[in-house]
Amino acid sequence: MPPEPIRYFDRYDRTTKIEKIFGERWLRLAYDNPVGRFAVWLLVRRSFFSWYYGRKMNQRGSDQRILPFIVAYDVDVSEFTKSPFDYTTFNQFFHRALKPECRPIAPGAGVAVLPADGRHLAFADVDKAGGFYVKGATFTLGELLGDAVQAARFAGGSMLISRLCPSDYHRFHFPVSGVPSEARLVKGSLYSVSPIALRRNILYLVRNKRFVTLTETGEFGTVAMVEVGATNVGSIVQGFLPGRPVEKGEEKGMFAFGGSCVITLFARARIAIDPDILGQSARCIETYARMGDRLGVAPA
């Protein structure tokens, strides 16, 4: 029996599509059979494995991978701030900057935006969000944030999971304006965050290395951002200054090579997420949308 494809909903043309997965054959071998899962536990999840691969993507000669990747995954080069031929390593291309006009920020003081390009799942009440990757499986906010006191602040709140594929724009941005705290590191492993892996074990999201940042806002209260590392993510780079006010849509940081994930949390009753994203999420289908597009509004 052929493996079940990964489907997502495209917010722009309103159609359901099948995801073209980078390294799909390897991922299914690694996570869909016992021998592969043992190899993941023994070797692949460990930081030195991703460090080694990330180092390869920073070496001279890795730029030869860029054009084949662009063609295979239909990456829009017109959005780049420079020519694909100007990148000297694959990692430079991977965390490329884009022209600002290619990611307009939805206006309005009471409007929150998506923090990253990718495929998004959203839940109005995080306490009722179980089973979105595998039936009956969930995780606690305490496990995600690595802090029970912080977790209590978001009980009954709203959650957005933004999953980035290797072909996506790999910088992440603030979804709201406010004053951010210092990013707190929660140490962990580096499992894949592909649906192939998450359908096997959703707890990979809370076992992986991650950074937690709290942003104090006027319209949305306290908003948490959690950047989750993954296999072959060489590093998570934070590029903001803690304590300095930021504007909605301002760049927060970037991921080095690999698929990654950003989780955004709002406290109870502090956001009304747009119904199109919520509706697809209720069907356990991710919605593809880009950074800066509208996520939802602060209740009046």
mmCIF file of C-alpha atoms in Angstrom:
data_model
loop_
_atom_site.group_PDB
_atom_site.id
_atom_site.type_symbol
_atom_site.label_atom_id
_atom_site.label_comp_id
_atom_site.label_asym_id
_atom_site.label_seq_id
_atom_site.Cartn_x
_atom_site.Cartn_y
_atom_site.Cartn_z
ATOM 1 C CA MET A 1 0.000 0.000 0.000
ATOM 2 C CA PRO A 2 1.497 3.407 -0.964
ATOM 3 C CA PRO A 3 2.091 5.845 1.919
ATOM 4 C CA GLU A 4 -0.604 8.411 2.656
ATOM 5 C CA PRO A 5 0.309 11.784 1.087
ATOM 6 C CA ILE A 6 0.610 14.954 3.157
ATOM 7 C CA ARG A 7 -2.192 17.327 2.166
ATOM 8 C CA TYR A 8 -2.539 21.035 2.933
ATOM 9 C CA PHE A 9 -4.936 23.849 2.029
ATOM 10 C CA ASP A 10 -3.626 26.799 0.008
ATOM 11 C CA ARG A 11 -5.077 30.035 1.399
ATOM 12 C CA TYR A 12 -4.592 31.886 -1.906
ATOM 13 C CA ASP A 13 -6.166 29.683 -4.546
ATOM 14 C CA ARG A 14 -8.472 27.891 -2.047
ATOM 15 C CA THR A 15 -7.497 24.403 -3.136
ATOM 16 C CA THR A 16 -6.166 21.347 -1.327
ATOM 17 C CA LYS A 17 -2.718 20.230 -2.503
ATOM 18 C CA ILE A 18 -0.234 17.443 -1.880
ATOM 19 C CA GLU A 19 3.042 18.502 -0.311
ATOM 20 C CA LYS A 20 6.299 17.716 -2.093
ATOM 21 C CA ILE A 21 8.424 16.574 0.830
ATOM 22 C CA PHE A 22 12.154 17.183 0.890
ATOM 23 C CA GLY A 23 13.903 13.885 1.669
ATOM 24 C CA GLU A 24 10.598 11.976 1.828
ATOM 25 C CA ARG A 25 12.144 8.587 1.147
ATOM 26 C CA TRP A 26 14.659 9.043 3.970
ATOM 27 C CA LEU A 27 12.007 10.372 6.371
ATOM 28 C CA ARG A 28 9.693 7.422 5.789
ATOM 29 C CA LEU A 29 12.582 5.014 6.230
ATOM 30 C CA ALA A 30 13.621 6.756 9.443
ATOM 31 C CA TYR A 31 10.211 7.183 11.100
ATOM 32 C CA ASP A 32 7.906 4.548 9.576
ATOM 33 C CA ASN A 33 9.765 1.377 10.594
ATOM 34 C CA PRO A 34 11.334 0.119 13.834
ATOM 35 C CA VAL A 35 14.904 -0.096 12.528
ATOM 36 C CA GLY A 36 14.750 3.468 11.239
ATOM 37 C CA ARG A 37 13.313 4.766 14.508
ATOM 38 C CA PHE A 38 16.138 3.093 16.417
ATOM 39 C CA ALA A 39 18.662 4.847 14.150
ATOM 40 C CA VAL A 40 16.898 8.164 14.803
ATOM 41 C CA TRP A 41 17.085 7.585 18.574
ATOM 42 C CA LEU A 42 20.696 6.416 18.435
ATOM 43 C CA LEU A 43 22.143 8.976 16.033
ATOM 44 C CA VAL A 44 19.934 11.321 14.008
ATOM 45 C CA ARG A 45 18.280 13.193 16.899
ATOM 46 C CA ARG A 46 21.628 14.140 18.420
ATOM 47 C CA SER A 47 23.067 17.610 17.909
ATOM 48 C CA PHE A 48 26.357 16.491 16.370
ATOM 49 C CA PHE A 49 24.491 14.882 13.438
ATOM 50 C CA SER A 50 22.785 18.171 12.546
ATOM 51 C CA TRP A 51 25.972 20.130 13.289
ATOM 52 C CA TYR A 52 27.868 18.013 10.771
ATOM 53 C CA TYR A 53 25.208 18.407 8.077
ATOM 54 C CA GLY A 54 24.909 22.143 8.730
ATOM 55 C CA ARG A 55 28.671 22.458 8.415
ATOM 56 C CA LYS A 56 28.502 20.784 4.990
ATOM 57 C CA MET A 57 25.883 23.337 3.900
ATOM 58 C CA ASN A 58 28.305 26.142 4.871
ATOM 59 C CA GLN A 59 31.231 24.777 2.865
ATOM 60 C CA ARG A 60 32.470 25.912 -0.504
ATOM 61 C CA GLY A 61 30.856 23.766 -3.184
ATOM 62 C CA SER A 62 27.500 23.481 -1.413
ATOM 63 C CA ASP A 63 26.272 26.288 -3.697
ATOM 64 C CA GLN A 64 26.063 23.657 -6.469
ATOM 65 C CA ARG A 65 22.905 22.407 -4.756
ATOM 66 C CA ILE A 66 21.081 25.740 -5.052
ATOM 67 C CA LEU A 67 19.807 25.754 -8.647
ATOM 68 C CA PRO A 68 18.633 22.098 -8.612
ATOM 69 C CA PHE A 69 16.784 22.827 -5.356
ATOM 70 C CA ILE A 70 15.123 25.938 -6.831
ATOM 71 C CA VAL A 71 13.941 23.949 -9.852
ATOM 72 C CA ALA A 72 12.790 20.896 -7.877
ATOM 73 C CA TYR A 73 10.731 22.911 -5.386
ATOM 74 C CA ASP A 74 9.633 25.777 -7.663
ATOM 75 C CA VAL A 75 11.140 28.494 -5.444
ATOM 76 C CA ASP A 76 10.229 32.030 -6.636
ATOM 77 C CA VAL A 77 13.583 33.725 -7.318
ATOM 78 C CA SER A 78 11.887 37.065 -8.089
ATOM 79 C CA GLU A 79 11.390 37.514 -4.327
ATOM 80 C CA PHE A 80 15.114 37.297 -3.502
ATOM 81 C CA THR A 81 17.068 40.424 -2.598
ATOM 82 C CA LYS A 82 19.929 39.173 -4.786
ATOM 83 C CA SER A 83 20.581 36.734 -7.602
ATOM 84 C CA PRO A 84 20.711 32.992 -6.812
ATOM 85 C CA PHE A 85 24.223 33.048 -8.334
ATOM 86 C CA ASP A 86 25.433 35.451 -5.618
ATOM 87 C CA TYR A 87 25.071 32.923 -2.784
ATOM 88 C CA THR A 88 28.402 31.210 -2.110
ATOM 89 C CA THR A 89 26.988 28.428 0.123
ATOM 90 C CA PHE A 90 23.683 26.584 0.321
ATOM 91 C CA ASN A 91 23.045 27.929 3.821
ATOM 92 C CA GLN A 92 23.293 31.526 2.582
ATOM 93 C CA PHE A 93 20.568 30.712 0.084
ATOM 94 C CA PHE A 94 18.542 28.798 2.659
ATOM 95 C CA HIS A 95 18.144 31.698 5.111
ATOM 96 C CA ARG A 96 17.944 34.282 2.307
ATOM 97 C CA ALA A 97 16.325 37.670 2.811
ATOM 98 C CA LEU A 98 13.342 38.671 0.673
ATOM 99 C CA LYS A 99 12.256 41.986 -0.793
ATOM 100 C CA PRO A 100 10.004 43.707 1.795
ATOM 101 C CA GLU A 101 7.245 44.272 -0.765
ATOM 102 C CA CYS A 102 6.971 40.496 -1.248
ATOM 103 C CA ARG A 103 5.738 40.076 2.346
ATOM 104 C CA PRO A 104 3.357 42.976 3.061
ATOM 105 C CA ILE A 105 2.235 43.217 6.685
ATOM 106 C CA ALA A 106 -1.537 43.205 7.298
ATOM 107 C CA PRO A 107 -2.383 46.659 8.725
ATOM 108 C CA GLY A 108 -4.240 47.527 11.902
ATOM 109 C CA ALA A 109 -3.175 47.872 15.551
ATOM 110 C CA GLY A 110 -5.566 45.105 16.589
ATOM 111 C CA VAL A 111 -4.511 42.703 13.817
ATOM 112 C CA ALA A 112 -1.976 39.927 14.441
ATOM 113 C CA VAL A 113 -0.061 38.410 11.529
ATOM 114 C CA LEU A 114 1.497 35.062 10.717
ATOM 115 C CA PRO A 115 5.083 34.920 12.019
ATOM 116 C CA ALA A 116 6.512 32.809 9.181
ATOM 117 C CA ASP A 117 5.880 31.311 5.780
ATOM 118 C CA GLY A 118 4.629 27.761 6.054
ATOM 119 C CA ARG A 119 1.761 25.442 6.772
ATOM 120 C CA HIS A 120 -0.291 26.520 9.765
ATOM 121 C CA LEU A 121 -2.555 24.838 12.308
ATOM 122 C CA ALA A 122 -4.527 27.053 14.685
ATOM 123 C CA PHE A 123 -6.643 26.326 17.746
ATOM 124 C CA ALA A 124 -8.899 28.757 19.586
ATOM 125 C CA ASP A 125 -8.435 26.771 22.828
ATOM 126 C CA VAL A 126 -5.119 25.018 23.306
ATOM 127 C CA ASP A 127 -6.665 22.750 25.943
ATOM 128 C CA LYS A 128 -8.861 21.214 23.237
ATOM 129 C CA ALA A 129 -6.185 20.853 20.559
ATOM 130 C CA GLY A 130 -5.347 17.165 20.881
ATOM 131 C CA GLY A 131 -5.178 14.838 17.909
ATOM 132 C CA PHE A 132 -4.141 17.230 15.170
ATOM 133 C CA TYR A 133 -1.250 15.043 13.958
ATOM 134 C CA VAL A 134 -2.205 11.687 15.461
ATOM 135 C CA LYS A 135 -5.518 10.781 17.067
ATOM 136 C CA GLY A 136 -5.564 11.224 20.832
ATOM 137 C CA ALA A 137 -1.989 12.553 21.086
ATOM 138 C CA THR A 138 -1.155 15.977 22.503
ATOM 139 C CA PHE A 139 1.349 17.778 24.715
ATOM 140 C CA THR A 140 1.092 20.150 27.663
ATOM 141 C CA LEU A 141 2.064 23.810 27.678
ATOM 142 C CA GLY A 142 4.389 23.052 30.545
ATOM 143 C CA GLU A 143 6.240 20.565 28.356
ATOM 144 C CA LEU A 144 6.366 23.030 25.467
ATOM 145 C CA LEU A 145 7.529 26.075 27.430
ATOM 146 C CA GLY A 146 9.676 24.206 29.928
ATOM 147 C CA ASP A 147 8.203 26.395 32.675
ATOM 148 C CA ALA A 148 5.005 25.599 34.623
ATOM 149 C CA VAL A 149 4.507 29.205 35.767
ATOM 150 C CA GLN A 150 4.664 30.568 32.218
ATOM 151 C CA ALA A 151 2.423 27.757 31.008
ATOM 152 C CA ALA A 152 -0.309 28.739 33.487
ATOM 153 C CA ARG A 153 -0.520 32.174 31.849
ATOM 154 C CA PHE A 154 -1.639 30.562 28.578
ATOM 155 C CA ALA A 155 -4.083 27.969 29.921
ATOM 156 C CA GLY A 156 -7.190 27.977 27.728
ATOM 157 C CA GLY A 157 -5.479 30.322 25.293
ATOM 158 C CA SER A 158 -4.981 30.090 21.527
ATOM 159 C CA MET A 159 -2.156 28.350 19.679
ATOM 160 C CA LEU A 160 -0.711 28.581 16.176
ATOM 161 C CA ILE A 161 1.732 25.943 14.876
ATOM 162 C CA SER A 162 3.636 27.209 11.822
ATOM 163 C CA ARG A 163 5.600 24.423 10.118
ATOM 164 C CA LEU A 164 8.317 25.491 7.704
ATOM 165 C CA CYS A 165 9.442 23.177 4.890
ATOM 166 C CA PRO A 166 13.023 23.377 3.588
ATOM 167 C CA SER A 167 11.745 25.190 0.481
ATOM 168 C CA ASP A 168 10.098 27.968 2.534
ATOM 169 C CA TYR A 169 11.455 31.385 3.495
ATOM 170 C CA HIS A 170 13.294 30.600 6.734
ATOM 171 C CA ARG A 171 13.220 33.825 8.684
ATOM 172 C CA PHE A 172 10.644 34.365 11.418
ATOM 173 C CA HIS A 173 9.007 37.624 12.474
ATOM 174 C CA PHE A 174 7.051 39.132 15.359
ATOM 175 C CA PRO A 175 3.291 38.601 14.867
ATOM 176 C CA VAL A 176 2.440 41.626 17.045
ATOM 177 C CA SER A 177 3.981 44.891 18.182
ATOM 178 C CA GLY A 178 5.328 45.028 21.727
ATOM 179 C CA VAL A 179 8.344 44.625 23.972
ATOM 180 C CA PRO A 180 10.041 41.203 23.810
ATOM 181 C CA SER A 181 11.904 39.444 26.599
ATOM 182 C CA GLU A 182 15.211 37.688 26.118
ATOM 183 C CA ALA A 183 14.883 34.398 24.219
ATOM 184 C CA ARG A 184 15.178 31.527 26.717
ATOM 185 C CA LEU A 185 16.828 28.315 25.522
ATOM 186 C CA VAL A 186 15.152 25.008 26.364
ATOM 187 C CA LYS A 187 17.661 22.257 25.594
ATOM 188 C CA GLY A 188 16.572 19.177 23.685
ATOM 189 C CA SER A 189 17.124 16.795 20.799
ATOM 190 C CA LEU A 190 16.709 17.445 17.064
ATOM 191 C CA TYR A 191 13.994 15.149 15.717
ATOM 192 C CA SER A 192 12.304 15.911 12.393
ATOM 193 C CA VAL A 193 9.171 18.091 12.536
ATOM 194 C CA SER A 194 7.818 16.773 9.239
ATOM 195 C CA PRO A 195 4.261 15.407 9.493
ATOM 196 C CA ILE A 196 5.773 12.000 8.706
ATOM 197 C CA ALA A 197 7.599 12.206 12.037
ATOM 198 C CA LEU A 198 4.922 14.073 13.999
ATOM 199 C CA ARG A 199 2.259 11.539 13.035
ATOM 200 C CA ARG A 200 4.478 8.973 14.704
ATOM 201 C CA ASN A 201 5.119 11.056 17.848
ATOM 202 C CA ILE A 202 3.765 14.575 18.449
ATOM 203 C CA LEU A 203 6.060 14.879 21.491
ATOM 204 C CA TYR A 204 8.983 15.587 19.159
ATOM 205 C CA LEU A 205 7.760 19.203 19.272
ATOM 206 C CA VAL A 206 8.450 19.383 23.014
ATOM 207 C CA ARG A 207 11.555 17.196 23.035
ATOM 208 C CA ASN A 208 13.453 19.295 20.510
ATOM 209 C CA LYS A 209 15.738 22.214 21.262
ATOM 210 C CA ARG A 210 13.746 25.448 21.273
ATOM 211 C CA PHE A 211 13.764 29.126 22.234
ATOM 212 C CA VAL A 212 10.917 30.818 24.144
ATOM 213 C CA THR A 213 10.298 34.590 23.942
ATOM 214 C CA LEU A 214 7.496 36.501 25.688
ATOM 215 C CA THR A 215 6.305 39.759 24.116
ATOM 216 C CA GLU A 216 4.260 42.243 26.151
ATOM 217 C CA THR A 217 1.679 44.010 23.999
ATOM 218 C CA GLY A 218 -1.142 46.494 24.445
ATOM 219 C CA GLU A 219 -3.800 44.794 22.310
ATOM 220 C CA PHE A 220 -3.022 41.082 22.846
ATOM 221 C CA GLY A 221 -1.546 40.894 26.344
ATOM 222 C CA THR A 222 1.439 38.561 26.660
ATOM 223 C CA VAL A 223 2.284 36.613 23.493
ATOM 224 C CA ALA A 224 4.744 33.697 23.488
ATOM 225 C CA MET A 225 6.825 32.637 20.504
ATOM 226 C CA VAL A 226 8.574 29.265 20.500
ATOM 227 C CA GLU A 227 11.080 28.515 17.735
ATOM 228 C CA VAL A 228 11.573 24.754 17.516
ATOM 229 C CA GLY A 229 14.714 23.229 16.024
ATOM 230 C CA ALA A 230 14.705 20.038 13.969
ATOM 231 C CA THR A 231 16.985 17.512 12.286
ATOM 232 C CA ASN A 232 19.642 19.255 10.175
ATOM 233 C CA VAL A 233 18.762 22.691 11.526
ATOM 234 C CA GLY A 234 22.295 23.937 12.118
ATOM 235 C CA SER A 235 21.222 26.772 14.390
ATOM 236 C CA ILE A 236 18.406 29.091 15.454
ATOM 237 C CA VAL A 237 19.684 32.671 15.263
ATOM 238 C CA GLN A 238 17.924 35.390 17.268
ATOM 239 C CA GLY A 239 18.369 38.849 15.739
ATOM 240 C CA PHE A 240 16.386 41.162 18.018
ATOM 241 C CA LEU A 241 17.343 43.234 21.092
ATOM 242 C CA PRO A 242 15.465 42.177 24.270
ATOM 243 C CA GLY A 243 13.638 45.055 25.939
ATOM 244 C CA ARG A 244 13.529 47.183 22.782
ATOM 245 C CA PRO A 245 10.027 47.772 21.354
ATOM 246 C CA VAL A 246 9.390 45.960 18.058
ATOM 247 C CA GLU A 247 6.839 46.483 15.323
ATOM 248 C CA LYS A 248 4.498 43.820 13.982
ATOM 249 C CA GLY A 249 6.222 42.018 11.111
ATOM 250 C CA GLU A 250 9.717 42.994 12.254
ATOM 251 C CA GLU A 251 12.282 40.230 11.737
ATOM 252 C CA LYS A 252 13.019 38.244 14.907
ATOM 253 C CA GLY A 253 15.549 35.684 13.651
ATOM 254 C CA MET A 254 16.251 32.853 11.241
ATOM 255 C CA PHE A 255 16.787 29.118 10.960
ATOM 256 C CA ALA A 256 19.833 27.587 9.294
ATOM 257 C CA PHE A 257 19.357 24.543 7.051
ATOM 258 C CA GLY A 258 16.414 22.215 7.679
ATOM 259 C CA GLY A 259 12.660 22.124 8.190
ATOM 260 C CA SER A 260 11.609 23.973 11.322
ATOM 261 C CA CYS A 261 8.617 25.132 13.329
ATOM 262 C CA VAL A 262 7.359 28.266 15.120
ATOM 263 C CA ILE A 263 4.619 27.994 17.766
ATOM 264 C CA THR A 264 2.756 31.145 18.853
ATOM 265 C CA LEU A 265 0.626 31.299 22.000
ATOM 266 C CA PHE A 266 -1.965 33.872 23.086
ATOM 267 C CA ALA A 267 -3.621 34.014 26.509
ATOM 268 C CA ARG A 268 -7.292 33.124 26.889
ATOM 269 C CA ALA A 269 -9.711 35.421 24.986
ATOM 270 C CA ARG A 270 -6.910 37.669 23.665
ATOM 271 C CA ILE A 271 -7.300 36.831 19.950
ATOM 272 C CA ALA A 272 -10.015 35.761 17.519
ATOM 273 C CA ILE A 273 -8.173 33.688 14.916
ATOM 274 C CA ASP A 274 -9.476 33.981 11.359
ATOM 275 C CA PRO A 275 -12.139 31.341 10.620
ATOM 276 C CA ASP A 276 -10.541 30.001 7.416
ATOM 277 C CA ILE A 277 -7.448 28.806 9.312
ATOM 278 C CA LEU A 278 -9.526 27.514 12.230
ATOM 279 C CA GLY A 279 -11.885 25.658 9.890
ATOM 280 C CA GLN A 280 -9.119 23.762 8.115
ATOM 281 C CA SER A 281 -7.380 23.053 11.432
ATOM 282 C CA ALA A 282 -10.590 21.513 12.785
ATOM 283 C CA ARG A 283 -10.274 19.027 9.904
ATOM 284 C CA CYS A 284 -6.595 18.422 10.852
ATOM 285 C CA ILE A 285 -5.454 20.087 7.621
ATOM 286 C CA GLU A 286 -2.712 22.694 7.597
ATOM 287 C CA THR A 287 -3.227 26.000 5.750
ATOM 288 C CA TYR A 288 -0.393 27.337 3.597
ATOM 289 C CA ALA A 289 0.070 31.090 4.001
ATOM 290 C CA ARG A 290 2.920 33.568 4.098
ATOM 291 C CA MET A 291 4.469 35.708 6.785
ATOM 292 C CA GLY A 292 2.685 39.019 7.288
ATOM 293 C CA ASP A 293 -0.741 37.725 6.266
ATOM 294 C CA ARG A 294 -3.528 38.195 8.760
ATOM 295 C CA LEU A 295 -3.788 35.668 11.594
ATOM 296 C CA GLY A 296 -6.616 37.214 13.617
ATOM 297 C CA VAL A 297 -7.798 40.211 15.615
ATOM 298 C CA ALA A 298 -7.875 41.305 19.225
ATOM 299 C CA PRO A 299 -11.441 41.122 20.616
ATOM 300 C CA ALA A 300 -13.100 44.512 21.029
#
